[in-house]
mmCIF file of C-alpha atoms in Angstrom:
data_model
loop_
_atom_site.group_PDB
_atom_site.id
_atom_site.type_symbol
_atom_site.label_atom_id
_atom_site.label_comp_id
_atom_site.label_asym_id
_atom_site.label_seq_id
_atom_site.Cartn_x
_atom_site.Cartn_y
_atom_site.Cartn_z
ATOM 1 C CA MET A 59 -7.848 19.782 11.408
ATOM 2 C CA LEU A 60 -5.170 17.191 11.959
ATOM 3 C CA TYR A 61 -4.216 16.985 8.241
ATOM 4 C CA THR A 62 -4.171 19.808 5.753
ATOM 5 C CA GLU A 63 -7.066 19.632 3.365
ATOM 6 C CA SER A 64 -5.117 18.352 0.350
ATOM 7 C CA LEU A 65 -3.205 15.759 2.544
ATOM 8 C CA GLY A 66 -6.497 14.523 4.060
ATOM 9 C CA ARG A 67 -8.053 14.194 0.688
ATOM 10 C CA LEU A 68 -5.235 12.022 -0.840
ATOM 11 C CA ILE A 69 -5.247 9.917 2.316
ATOM 12 C CA LYS A 70 -8.878 9.261 1.917
ATOM 13 C CA LEU A 71 -8.461 8.282 -1.718
ATOM 14 C CA PHE A 72 -5.470 5.969 -0.863
ATOM 15 C CA GLN A 73 -7.494 4.302 1.824
ATOM 16 C CA LYS A 74 -9.916 3.083 -0.730
ATOM 17 C CA MET A 75 -7.159 1.040 -2.388
ATOM 18 C CA PRO A 76 -7.210 -2.645 -1.519
ATOM 19 C CA GLY A 77 -5.068 -3.582 1.485
ATOM 20 C CA VAL A 78 -4.452 0.010 2.423
ATOM 21 C CA GLY A 79 -5.540 1.131 5.916
ATOM 22 C CA GLN A 80 -5.411 4.427 7.553
ATOM 23 C CA LYS A 81 -1.774 4.261 8.616
ATOM 24 C CA SER A 82 -0.506 2.898 5.268
ATOM 25 C CA ALA A 83 -2.438 5.524 3.516
ATOM 26 C CA GLN A 84 -0.962 8.301 5.622
ATOM 27 C CA ARG A 85 2.538 6.830 5.042
ATOM 28 C CA LEU A 86 1.909 6.681 1.160
ATOM 29 C CA ALA A 87 0.657 10.339 1.163
ATOM 30 C CA LEU A 88 3.695 11.656 3.205
ATOM 31 C CA TYR A 89 5.853 9.812 0.660
ATOM 32 C CA ILE A 90 4.096 11.703 -2.187
ATOM 33 C CA LEU A 91 4.761 14.980 -0.247
ATOM 34 C CA GLN A 92 8.459 14.136 0.132
ATOM 35 C CA ILE A 93 9.339 13.073 -3.496
ATOM 36 C CA PRO A 94 10.422 15.682 -6.042
ATOM 37 C CA GLN A 95 7.695 17.351 -8.152
ATOM 38 C CA PRO A 96 8.622 15.593 -11.398
ATOM 39 C CA GLU A 97 8.224 12.209 -9.658
ATOM 40 C CA ALA A 98 4.731 13.031 -8.419
ATOM 41 C CA GLU A 99 3.794 14.195 -11.872
ATOM 42 C CA LYS A 100 5.092 11.015 -13.432
ATOM 43 C CA LEU A 101 2.892 9.078 -10.884
ATOM 44 C CA ALA A 102 -0.263 11.168 -11.740
ATOM 45 C CA GLN A 103 0.546 10.588 -15.416
ATOM 46 C CA ALA A 104 1.028 6.977 -15.195
ATOM 47 C CA ILE A 105 -2.455 6.528 -13.385
ATOM 48 C CA LEU A 106 -4.135 8.478 -16.170
ATOM 49 C CA GLU A 107 -2.222 6.626 -18.880
ATOM 50 C CA LEU A 108 -3.043 3.348 -17.555
ATOM 51 C CA LYS A 109 -6.768 4.188 -17.665
ATOM 52 C CA ASP A 110 -6.335 5.632 -21.113
ATOM 53 C CA LYS A 111 -4.396 3.018 -22.899
ATOM 54 C CA THR A 112 -5.277 -0.225 -21.319
ATOM 55 C CA ARG A 113 -8.294 -2.156 -22.572
ATOM 56 C CA TYR A 114 -9.700 -5.559 -21.981
ATOM 57 C CA CYS A 115 -9.123 -8.127 -24.786
ATOM 58 C CA SER A 116 -12.351 -8.735 -26.522
ATOM 59 C CA LEU A 117 -11.756 -12.405 -26.741
ATOM 60 C CA CYS A 118 -10.388 -13.388 -23.333
ATOM 61 C CA ARG A 119 -10.902 -10.231 -21.290
ATOM 62 C CA ASN A 120 -7.142 -10.123 -20.391
ATOM 63 C CA ILE A 121 -5.657 -6.613 -19.733
ATOM 64 C CA THR A 122 -4.075 -5.366 -22.999
ATOM 65 C CA GLU A 123 -3.025 -2.379 -25.123
ATOM 66 C CA THR A 124 -3.924 -4.175 -28.374
ATOM 67 C CA ASP A 125 -6.990 -6.162 -29.213
ATOM 68 C CA PRO A 126 -6.821 -9.094 -29.379
ATOM 69 C CA CYS A 127 -4.343 -9.323 -26.470
ATOM 70 C CA PRO A 128 -0.780 -10.668 -27.212
ATOM 71 C CA ILE A 129 -1.685 -14.026 -25.769
ATOM 72 C CA CYS A 130 -4.793 -14.509 -28.018
ATOM 73 C CA ALA A 131 -2.853 -13.174 -31.033
ATOM 74 C CA ASP A 132 0.185 -15.458 -30.399
ATOM 75 C CA PRO A 133 0.269 -18.319 -33.065
ATOM 76 C CA GLY A 134 2.665 -20.137 -30.938
ATOM 77 C CA ARG A 135 0.075 -20.771 -28.210
ATOM 78 C CA ASP A 136 -2.356 -23.761 -28.095
ATOM 79 C CA ALA A 137 -5.751 -22.276 -28.967
ATOM 80 C CA SER A 138 -7.537 -25.591 -28.217
ATOM 81 C CA LEU A 139 -6.819 -25.113 -24.524
ATOM 82 C CA ILE A 140 -8.773 -22.531 -22.505
ATOM 83 C CA CYS A 141 -7.661 -21.753 -18.838
ATOM 84 C CA VAL A 142 -10.601 -20.096 -16.944
ATOM 85 C CA VAL A 143 -9.461 -17.633 -14.264
ATOM 86 C CA GLU A 144 -11.542 -15.334 -12.009
ATOM 87 C CA ASP A 145 -9.663 -12.093 -12.765
ATOM 88 C CA PRO A 146 -6.504 -10.804 -14.485
ATOM 89 C CA LYS A 147 -4.504 -11.383 -11.198
ATOM 90 C CA GLY A 148 -5.172 -15.136 -11.721
ATOM 91 C CA LEU A 149 -3.966 -14.874 -15.356
ATOM 92 C CA LEU A 150 -0.761 -13.028 -14.254
ATOM 93 C CA ALA A 151 -0.074 -15.624 -11.577
ATOM 94 C CA ILE A 152 -0.304 -18.482 -14.140
ATOM 95 C CA GLU A 153 1.692 -16.633 -16.719
ATOM 96 C CA LYS A 154 4.522 -16.084 -14.231
ATOM 97 C CA THR A 155 4.955 -19.901 -13.900
ATOM 98 C CA LYS A 156 5.751 -19.784 -17.659
ATOM 99 C CA GLY A 157 4.598 -23.338 -17.929
ATOM 100 C CA TYR A 158 1.227 -22.740 -19.549
ATOM 101 C CA LYS A 159 1.018 -22.280 -23.305
ATOM 102 C CA GLY A 160 -2.713 -22.280 -23.904
ATOM 103 C CA HIS A 161 -5.267 -19.458 -24.084
ATOM 104 C CA TYR A 162 -7.272 -17.888 -21.240
ATOM 105 C CA HIS A 163 -10.768 -16.820 -20.398
ATOM 106 C CA VAL A 164 -11.105 -14.159 -17.637
ATOM 107 C CA LEU A 165 -14.446 -14.300 -15.852
ATOM 108 C CA MET A 166 -14.134 -10.994 -14.058
ATOM 109 C CA GLY A 167 -15.487 -12.462 -10.840
ATOM 110 C CA ASN A 168 -16.925 -15.565 -9.280
ATOM 111 C CA ILE A 169 -20.443 -16.652 -8.762
ATOM 112 C CA SER A 170 -21.531 -15.398 -5.277
ATOM 113 C CA PRO A 171 -25.191 -15.348 -4.474
ATOM 114 C CA LEU A 172 -24.602 -13.352 -1.278
ATOM 115 C CA ASP A 173 -23.275 -10.522 -3.275
ATOM 116 C CA ASN A 174 -25.872 -10.893 -5.993
ATOM 117 C CA ILE A 175 -23.379 -12.222 -8.572
ATOM 118 C CA GLY A 176 -24.985 -14.887 -10.673
ATOM 119 C CA PRO A 177 -23.614 -16.691 -13.614
ATOM 120 C CA ASP A 178 -24.807 -14.029 -15.980
ATOM 121 C CA GLU A 179 -22.933 -11.374 -14.083
ATOM 122 C CA ILE A 180 -19.622 -13.050 -14.933
ATOM 123 C CA ARG A 181 -18.446 -14.051 -18.316
ATOM 124 C CA THR A 182 -19.844 -17.612 -18.375
ATOM 125 C CA ARG A 183 -22.013 -17.129 -21.506
ATOM 126 C CA GLU A 184 -18.972 -15.771 -23.461
ATOM 127 C CA LEU A 185 -17.094 -18.948 -22.342
ATOM 128 C CA LEU A 186 -19.819 -21.218 -23.685
ATOM 129 C CA ALA A 187 -19.945 -19.194 -26.962
ATOM 130 C CA ARG A 188 -16.120 -19.717 -27.336
ATOM 131 C CA VAL A 189 -16.439 -23.434 -26.857
ATOM 132 C CA GLU A 190 -19.317 -23.901 -29.053
ATOM 133 C CA GLN A 191 -17.486 -22.157 -31.867
ATOM 134 C CA GLY A 192 -15.364 -25.398 -31.952
ATOM 135 C CA GLY A 193 -11.694 -26.241 -31.917
ATOM 136 C CA ILE A 194 -11.455 -26.518 -28.178
ATOM 137 C CA ASN A 195 -10.072 -29.761 -26.583
ATOM 138 C CA GLU A 196 -10.075 -28.847 -22.896
ATOM 139 C CA VAL A 197 -11.293 -26.221 -20.492
ATOM 140 C CA ILE A 198 -9.049 -25.894 -17.296
ATOM 141 C CA VAL A 199 -11.028 -24.163 -14.483
ATOM 142 C CA ALA A 200 -8.422 -22.289 -12.378
ATOM 143 C CA THR A 201 -10.717 -20.314 -10.093
ATOM 144 C CA SER A 202 -9.531 -20.084 -6.466
ATOM 145 C CA PRO A 203 -10.436 -22.960 -4.124
ATOM 146 C CA THR A 204 -12.732 -20.695 -2.071
ATOM 147 C CA ILE A 205 -16.444 -21.327 -1.773
ATOM 148 C CA GLU A 206 -17.188 -18.940 -4.643
ATOM 149 C CA GLY A 207 -14.451 -20.283 -6.742
ATOM 150 C CA GLU A 208 -15.593 -23.825 -6.195
ATOM 151 C CA THR A 209 -19.266 -22.939 -6.979
ATOM 152 C CA THR A 210 -18.091 -21.190 -10.117
ATOM 153 C CA ALA A 211 -15.953 -24.256 -11.097
ATOM 154 C CA MET A 212 -19.027 -26.501 -10.652
ATOM 155 C CA TYR A 213 -21.326 -24.185 -12.609
ATOM 156 C CA ILE A 214 -18.849 -24.050 -15.589
ATOM 157 C CA SER A 215 -18.409 -27.835 -15.399
ATOM 158 C CA LYS A 216 -22.192 -28.317 -15.899
ATOM 159 C CA LEU A 217 -22.294 -25.638 -18.507
ATOM 160 C CA ILE A 218 -19.536 -27.027 -20.650
ATOM 161 C CA LYS A 219 -20.034 -30.833 -20.340
ATOM 162 C CA PRO A 220 -23.065 -31.029 -22.676
ATOM 163 C CA THR A 221 -20.778 -29.748 -25.476
ATOM 164 C CA GLY A 222 -18.595 -32.863 -25.012
ATOM 165 C CA VAL A 223 -15.503 -30.838 -24.354
ATOM 166 C CA LYS A 224 -13.291 -32.066 -21.368
ATOM 167 C CA VAL A 225 -13.427 -29.833 -18.294
ATOM 168 C CA THR A 226 -10.726 -30.185 -15.600
ATOM 169 C CA ARG A 227 -10.019 -28.453 -12.446
ATOM 170 C CA ILE A 228 -6.534 -27.439 -11.105
ATOM 171 C CA ALA A 229 -5.433 -29.709 -8.277
ATOM 172 C CA CYS A 230 -5.844 -28.708 -4.571
ATOM 173 C CA GLY A 231 -3.364 -30.013 -1.986
ATOM 174 C CA LEU A 232 -0.349 -29.179 0.059
ATOM 175 C CA PRO A 233 1.572 -26.067 -1.092
ATOM 176 C CA MET A 234 5.117 -26.976 -2.044
ATOM 177 C CA GLY A 235 7.386 -26.424 1.168
ATOM 178 C CA GLY A 236 4.397 -26.473 3.203
ATOM 179 C CA ASP A 237 4.411 -28.759 6.344
ATOM 180 C CA LEU A 238 1.799 -31.399 6.675
ATOM 181 C CA GLU A 239 1.588 -30.749 10.370
ATOM 182 C CA PHE A 240 0.296 -27.198 9.745
ATOM 183 C CA ALA A 241 -2.014 -27.884 6.801
ATOM 184 C CA ASP A 242 -5.757 -27.644 7.521
ATOM 185 C CA GLU A 243 -8.032 -30.782 7.395
ATOM 186 C CA VAL A 244 -9.776 -29.721 4.220
ATOM 187 C CA THR A 245 -6.527 -29.292 2.305
ATOM 188 C CA ILE A 246 -5.160 -32.520 3.554
ATOM 189 C CA SER A 247 -8.386 -34.389 2.564
ATOM 190 C CA LYS A 248 -8.245 -32.696 -0.812
ATOM 191 C CA ALA A 249 -4.620 -33.751 -1.066
ATOM 192 C CA MET A 250 -5.514 -37.332 -0.249
ATOM 193 C CA ASP A 251 -8.241 -37.452 -2.728
ATOM 194 C CA GLY A 252 -6.130 -35.963 -5.402
ATOM 195 C CA ARG A 253 -3.250 -38.424 -4.960
ATOM 196 C CA LEU A 254 -1.427 -39.509 -8.098
ATOM 197 C CA GLY A 255 0.602 -42.585 -8.989
ATOM 198 C CA ILE A 256 4.386 -42.070 -8.624
ATOM 199 C CA MET B 192 5.758 -8.966 -21.854
ATOM 200 C CA LEU B 193 3.791 -10.020 -18.872
ATOM 201 C CA TYR B 194 2.309 -6.724 -18.232
ATOM 202 C CA THR B 195 1.226 -3.968 -20.751
ATOM 203 C CA GLU B 196 3.640 -1.121 -20.916
ATOM 204 C CA SER B 197 1.332 1.260 -19.068
ATOM 205 C CA LEU B 198 0.515 -1.196 -16.419
ATOM 206 C CA GLY B 199 4.227 -2.104 -15.948
ATOM 207 C CA ARG B 200 5.050 1.455 -15.544
ATOM 208 C CA LEU B 201 2.485 2.246 -12.838
ATOM 209 C CA ILE B 202 3.465 -0.905 -10.970
ATOM 210 C CA LYS B 203 7.076 0.172 -11.016
ATOM 211 C CA LEU B 204 6.135 3.596 -9.573
ATOM 212 C CA PHE B 205 3.927 2.099 -6.932
ATOM 213 C CA GLN B 206 6.782 -0.168 -5.815
ATOM 214 C CA LYS B 207 8.890 2.811 -5.015
ATOM 215 C CA MET B 208 6.376 3.665 -2.287
ATOM 216 C CA PRO B 209 7.291 2.661 1.293
ATOM 217 C CA GLY B 210 6.022 -0.766 2.311
ATOM 218 C CA VAL B 211 4.706 -1.631 -1.201
ATOM 219 C CA GLY B 212 6.293 -4.716 -2.671
ATOM 220 C CA GLN B 213 5.817 -6.221 -6.055
ATOM 221 C CA LYS B 214 2.547 -8.047 -5.233
ATOM 222 C CA SER B 215 0.962 -4.967 -3.546
ATOM 223 C CA ALA B 216 2.005 -2.716 -6.458
ATOM 224 C CA GLN B 217 0.368 -5.090 -8.885
ATOM 225 C CA ARG B 218 -2.777 -5.153 -6.705
ATOM 226 C CA LEU B 219 -2.919 -1.364 -6.579
ATOM 227 C CA ALA B 220 -2.323 -0.945 -10.213
ATOM 228 C CA LEU B 221 -5.102 -3.383 -11.030
ATOM 229 C CA TYR B 222 -7.350 -1.565 -8.667
ATOM 230 C CA ILE B 223 -6.661 1.641 -10.558
ATOM 231 C CA LEU B 224 -7.605 -0.195 -13.909
ATOM 232 C CA GLN B 225 -10.915 -1.311 -12.416
ATOM 233 C CA ILE B 226 -12.080 1.981 -10.899
ATOM 234 C CA PRO B 227 -14.164 4.434 -12.940
ATOM 235 C CA GLN B 228 -12.315 7.034 -15.005
ATOM 236 C CA PRO B 229 -13.465 9.958 -12.788
ATOM 237 C CA GLU B 230 -12.041 8.293 -9.766
ATOM 238 C CA ALA B 231 -8.665 7.757 -11.274
ATOM 239 C CA GLU B 232 -8.626 11.444 -12.476
ATOM 240 C CA LYS B 233 -9.528 12.328 -8.810
ATOM 241 C CA LEU B 234 -6.623 10.359 -7.550
ATOM 242 C CA ALA B 235 -4.064 11.789 -9.971
ATOM 243 C CA GLN B 236 -5.544 15.294 -9.258
ATOM 244 C CA ALA B 237 -5.134 14.810 -5.535
ATOM 245 C CA ILE B 238 -1.466 13.787 -5.902
ATOM 246 C CA LEU B 239 -0.648 16.923 -7.840
ATOM 247 C CA GLU B 240 -2.693 19.142 -5.578
ATOM 248 C CA LEU B 241 -0.919 17.800 -2.520
ATOM 249 C CA LYS B 242 2.381 18.722 -4.020
ATOM 250 C CA ASP B 243 1.079 22.087 -5.242
ATOM 251 C CA LYS B 244 -0.744 23.342 -2.092
ATOM 252 C CA THR B 245 1.218 21.765 0.822
ATOM 253 C CA ARG B 246 4.233 23.531 2.186
ATOM 254 C CA TYR B 247 6.414 23.168 5.348
ATOM 255 C CA CYS B 248 5.771 25.621 8.096
ATOM 256 C CA SER B 249 8.664 28.074 8.222
ATOM 257 C CA LEU B 250 8.781 27.987 11.990
ATOM 258 C CA CYS B 251 8.311 24.283 13.054
ATOM 259 C CA ARG B 252 8.516 22.510 9.540
ATOM 260 C CA ASN B 253 5.037 20.952 10.108
ATOM 261 C CA ILE B 254 3.188 20.136 6.918
ATOM 262 C CA THR B 255 0.813 23.040 6.274
ATOM 263 C CA GLU B 256 -1.156 24.891 3.607
ATOM 264 C CA THR B 257 -0.731 28.169 5.441
ATOM 265 C CA ASP B 258 2.507 29.681 7.021
ATOM 266 C CA PRO B 259 2.870 29.609 9.778
ATOM 267 C CA CYS B 260 0.964 26.348 10.429
ATOM 268 C CA PRO B 261 -2.321 26.200 12.347
ATOM 269 C CA ILE B 262 -0.498 24.859 15.402
ATOM 270 C CA CYS B 263 2.176 27.733 15.414
ATOM 271 C CA ALA B 264 -0.555 30.270 14.766
ATOM 272 C CA ASP B 265 -2.882 29.028 17.465
ATOM 273 C CA PRO B 266 -2.917 31.482 20.376
ATOM 274 C CA GLY B 267 -4.426 28.760 22.589
ATOM 275 C CA ARG B 268 -1.372 26.656 22.412
ATOM 276 C CA ASP B 269 1.567 27.040 24.858
ATOM 277 C CA ALA B 270 4.364 28.649 22.931
ATOM 278 C CA SER B 271 6.935 28.106 25.810
ATOM 279 C CA LEU B 272 6.820 24.382 25.230
ATOM 280 C CA ILE B 273 8.557 22.779 22.205
ATOM 281 C CA CYS B 274 8.247 19.182 21.343
ATOM 282 C CA VAL B 275 10.966 17.935 19.044
ATOM 283 C CA VAL B 276 9.972 15.131 16.646
ATOM 284 C CA GLU B 277 11.991 13.453 13.785
ATOM 285 C CA ASP B 278 9.278 13.859 11.114
ATOM 286 C CA PRO B 279 5.781 14.963 10.422
ATOM 287 C CA LYS B 280 4.602 11.342 11.116
ATOM 288 C CA GLY B 281 5.831 11.862 14.716
ATOM 289 C CA LEU B 282 3.979 15.106 15.037
ATOM 290 C CA LEU B 283 0.734 13.641 13.722
ATOM 291 C CA ALA B 284 1.072 10.579 16.121
ATOM 292 C CA ILE B 285 1.432 13.074 19.089
ATOM 293 C CA GLU B 286 -1.492 15.274 17.795
ATOM 294 C CA LYS B 287 -3.778 12.272 17.663
ATOM 295 C CA THR B 288 -3.403 11.807 21.442
ATOM 296 C CA LYS B 289 -5.032 15.313 21.700
ATOM 297 C CA GLY B 290 -3.164 15.530 25.043
ATOM 298 C CA TYR B 291 -0.210 17.905 23.941
ATOM 299 C CA LYS B 292 -1.000 21.591 23.774
ATOM 300 C CA GLY B 293 2.506 23.043 23.186
ATOM 301 C CA HIS B 294 4.370 23.775 19.928
ATOM 302 C CA TYR B 295 6.659 21.471 17.767
ATOM 303 C CA HIS B 296 9.861 21.414 16.028
ATOM 304 C CA VAL B 297 10.300 18.843 13.244
ATOM 305 C CA LEU B 298 13.896 17.769 12.680
ATOM 306 C CA MET B 299 13.220 16.129 9.330
ATOM 307 C CA GLY B 300 15.436 13.168 10.288
ATOM 308 C CA ASN B 301 17.661 11.800 12.922
ATOM 309 C CA ILE B 302 21.527 12.002 13.298
ATOM 310 C CA SER B 303 22.813 8.894 11.609
ATOM 311 C CA PRO B 304 26.534 8.927 10.917
ATOM 312 C CA LEU B 305 26.247 5.679 8.831
ATOM 313 C CA ASP B 306 23.930 7.539 6.452
ATOM 314 C CA ASN B 307 26.128 10.648 6.584
ATOM 315 C CA ILE B 308 23.548 12.578 8.422
ATOM 316 C CA GLY B 309 25.149 14.858 11.006
ATOM 317 C CA PRO B 310 23.518 17.430 13.262
ATOM 318 C CA ASP B 311 23.707 20.137 10.572
ATOM 319 C CA GLU B 312 21.767 17.989 8.109
ATOM 320 C CA ILE B 313 18.819 17.934 10.348
ATOM 321 C CA ARG B 314 17.300 21.163 11.783
ATOM 322 C CA THR B 315 19.136 21.381 15.065
ATOM 323 C CA ARG B 316 20.535 24.862 14.439
ATOM 324 C CA GLU B 317 17.003 26.189 13.863
ATOM 325 C CA LEU B 318 15.942 24.577 17.096
ATOM 326 C CA LEU B 319 18.733 26.332 19.009
ATOM 327 C CA ALA B 320 17.861 29.623 17.372
ATOM 328 C CA ARG B 321 14.229 29.369 18.436
ATOM 329 C CA VAL B 322 15.364 28.525 22.063
ATOM 330 C CA GLU B 323 17.815 31.447 21.998
ATOM 331 C CA GLN B 324 15.066 33.889 20.961
ATOM 332 C CA GLY B 325 13.701 33.274 24.396
ATOM 333 C CA GLY B 326 10.235 32.570 25.875
ATOM 334 C CA ILE B 327 10.873 28.771 25.955
ATOM 335 C CA ASN B 328 10.545 26.957 29.271
ATOM 336 C CA GLU B 329 10.955 23.318 28.151
ATOM 337 C CA VAL B 330 12.150 21.349 25.141
ATOM 338 C CA ILE B 331 10.587 17.820 25.157
ATOM 339 C CA VAL B 332 12.611 15.438 22.865
ATOM 340 C CA ALA B 333 10.270 12.893 21.334
ATOM 341 C CA THR B 334 12.407 11.247 18.831
ATOM 342 C CA SER B 335 12.065 7.459 18.543
ATOM 343 C CA PRO B 336 13.824 5.279 21.019
ATOM 344 C CA THR B 337 16.095 3.799 18.313
ATOM 345 C CA ILE B 338 19.902 4.185 18.059
ATOM 346 C CA GLU B 339 19.508 7.130 15.822
ATOM 347 C CA GLY B 340 16.641 8.778 17.765
ATOM 348 C CA GLU B 341 18.596 8.361 21.176
ATOM 349 C CA THR B 342 21.697 9.798 19.513
ATOM 350 C CA THR B 343 19.775 12.729 18.286
ATOM 351 C CA ALA B 344 18.107 13.259 21.753
ATOM 352 C CA MET B 345 21.558 13.196 23.403
ATOM 353 C CA TYR B 346 22.897 15.805 20.883
ATOM 354 C CA ILE B 347 19.994 18.030 21.380
ATOM 355 C CA SER B 348 20.211 17.831 25.244
ATOM 356 C CA LYS B 349 23.874 19.004 24.999
ATOM 357 C CA LEU B 350 23.004 21.730 22.518
ATOM 358 C CA ILE B 351 20.205 23.211 24.606
ATOM 359 C CA LYS B 352 21.402 22.776 28.196
ATOM 360 C CA PRO B 353 23.947 25.723 27.959
ATOM 361 C CA THR B 354 21.034 28.008 27.339
ATOM 362 C CA GLY B 355 19.527 27.024 30.753
ATOM 363 C CA VAL B 356 16.273 25.770 29.179
ATOM 364 C CA LYS B 357 14.946 22.390 30.671
ATOM 365 C CA VAL B 358 15.345 19.507 28.226
ATOM 366 C CA THR B 359 13.273 16.351 28.860
ATOM 367 C CA ARG B 360 12.879 13.026 26.893
ATOM 368 C CA ILE B 361 9.567 11.144 26.524
ATOM 369 C CA ALA B 362 9.436 8.114 28.700
ATOM 370 C CA CYS B 363 10.368 4.554 27.503
ATOM 371 C CA GLY B 364 8.708 1.538 29.041
ATOM 372 C CA LEU B 365 6.140 -1.152 28.478
ATOM 373 C CA PRO B 366 3.526 -0.322 25.975
ATOM 374 C CA MET B 367 0.103 -0.114 27.458
ATOM 375 C CA GLY B 368 -1.631 -3.533 27.189
ATOM 376 C CA GLY B 369 1.619 -5.153 26.587
ATOM 377 C CA ASP B 370 2.669 -8.208 28.474
ATOM 378 C CA LEU B 371 5.767 -8.138 30.734
ATOM 379 C CA GLU B 372 6.494 -11.646 29.676
ATOM 380 C CA PHE B 373 6.901 -10.650 26.045
ATOM 381 C CA ALA B 374 8.747 -7.367 26.540
ATOM 382 C CA ASP B 375 12.530 -7.323 25.671
ATOM 383 C CA GLU B 376 15.287 -6.865 28.283
ATOM 384 C CA VAL B 377 16.142 -3.310 27.211
ATOM 385 C CA THR B 378 12.438 -2.077 27.395
ATOM 386 C CA ILE B 379 12.115 -3.568 30.803
ATOM 387 C CA SER B 380 15.341 -2.112 32.100
ATOM 388 C CA LYS B 381 14.153 1.268 30.815
ATOM 389 C CA ALA B 382 10.798 0.782 32.541
ATOM 390 C CA MET B 383 12.460 0.016 35.749
ATOM 391 C CA ASP B 384 14.827 3.062 35.517
ATOM 392 C CA GLY B 385 11.868 5.298 34.714
ATOM 393 C CA ARG B 386 9.671 4.069 37.487
ATOM 394 C CA LEU B 387 7.493 6.727 39.188
ATOM 395 C CA GLY B 388 5.892 7.058 42.541
ATOM 396 C CA ILE B 389 2.190 6.077 42.661
#
């Protein structure tokens, strides 16, 4: 009764989006109400078009409109290097640094026994297959330093090691610009363990 | 190059929404990518339907699918009481308290000389017309206690007073559960000025 039917419906759909609560959903829906009709049509169109045009790369599972994706198809990138990330967000985060010039492998999740996600639910088998095809020098595991990400990293290390290919893990430590005083104990311990000669 | 064309387009459109920055927009767009096709269609449909079905009430300018809106049309509500709010969000906030049983008048903005919004850009003339039609006992001004909201309240008070109808302003003071220690000076002064007998 508080909202009209169509307003209530859109608010409910917006609320399903990650990080959008009841108040944000209401604000977003009222924004839609207030923009000109063509703008709303453009948004609805863009949502459908994204679903329609975007695929996952058959090699690395990156988001792409072409298959293989521009990264896998780029001859300028080092195909002997595979960076393993948990999802496309991780891949985008690393790409934004512009420092990495190898290939990727998107797992589409982390191992999480509590959520019934085992190694076979994420794309670990496909990773092993890529490594076994040869030509790979190093697998960099860049899953998040969470319990699930660490578990996944450990599993991948055990999975790949028998092939003789080097497996590395991105470093944990203090974030740049972070203050030692405010860092948690686990991060500081990791930073100490991971110290490098200067 | 970082995003596919369709992903980049949706991210840009999401970024136009209030309170949605670059990271949130990316997260929302990746959410769309990952939900099943029918869900995405439902969302696009809901956006178009909201624009299509929802109108503003010709009396109070509330959001509605029927004209006049359910509040204006409700014989159980007190038509001699008009609560003036700056936008539909304000109306929804008051309706959620379930304590107010009068009618509303949505201004669709506040007076803001810096943004070139004068009294005629918001619906003050329509308010005066409603009051002059008679049958109104009190106009409660519930614009936000910001500079613009206060300016608007002052203007409305001067506009309505000559008609002899009582004009009141919602109280300013400490929020419930708030700590006196952390309240700002202006709020405390307002709370002192607005003290009531107990």
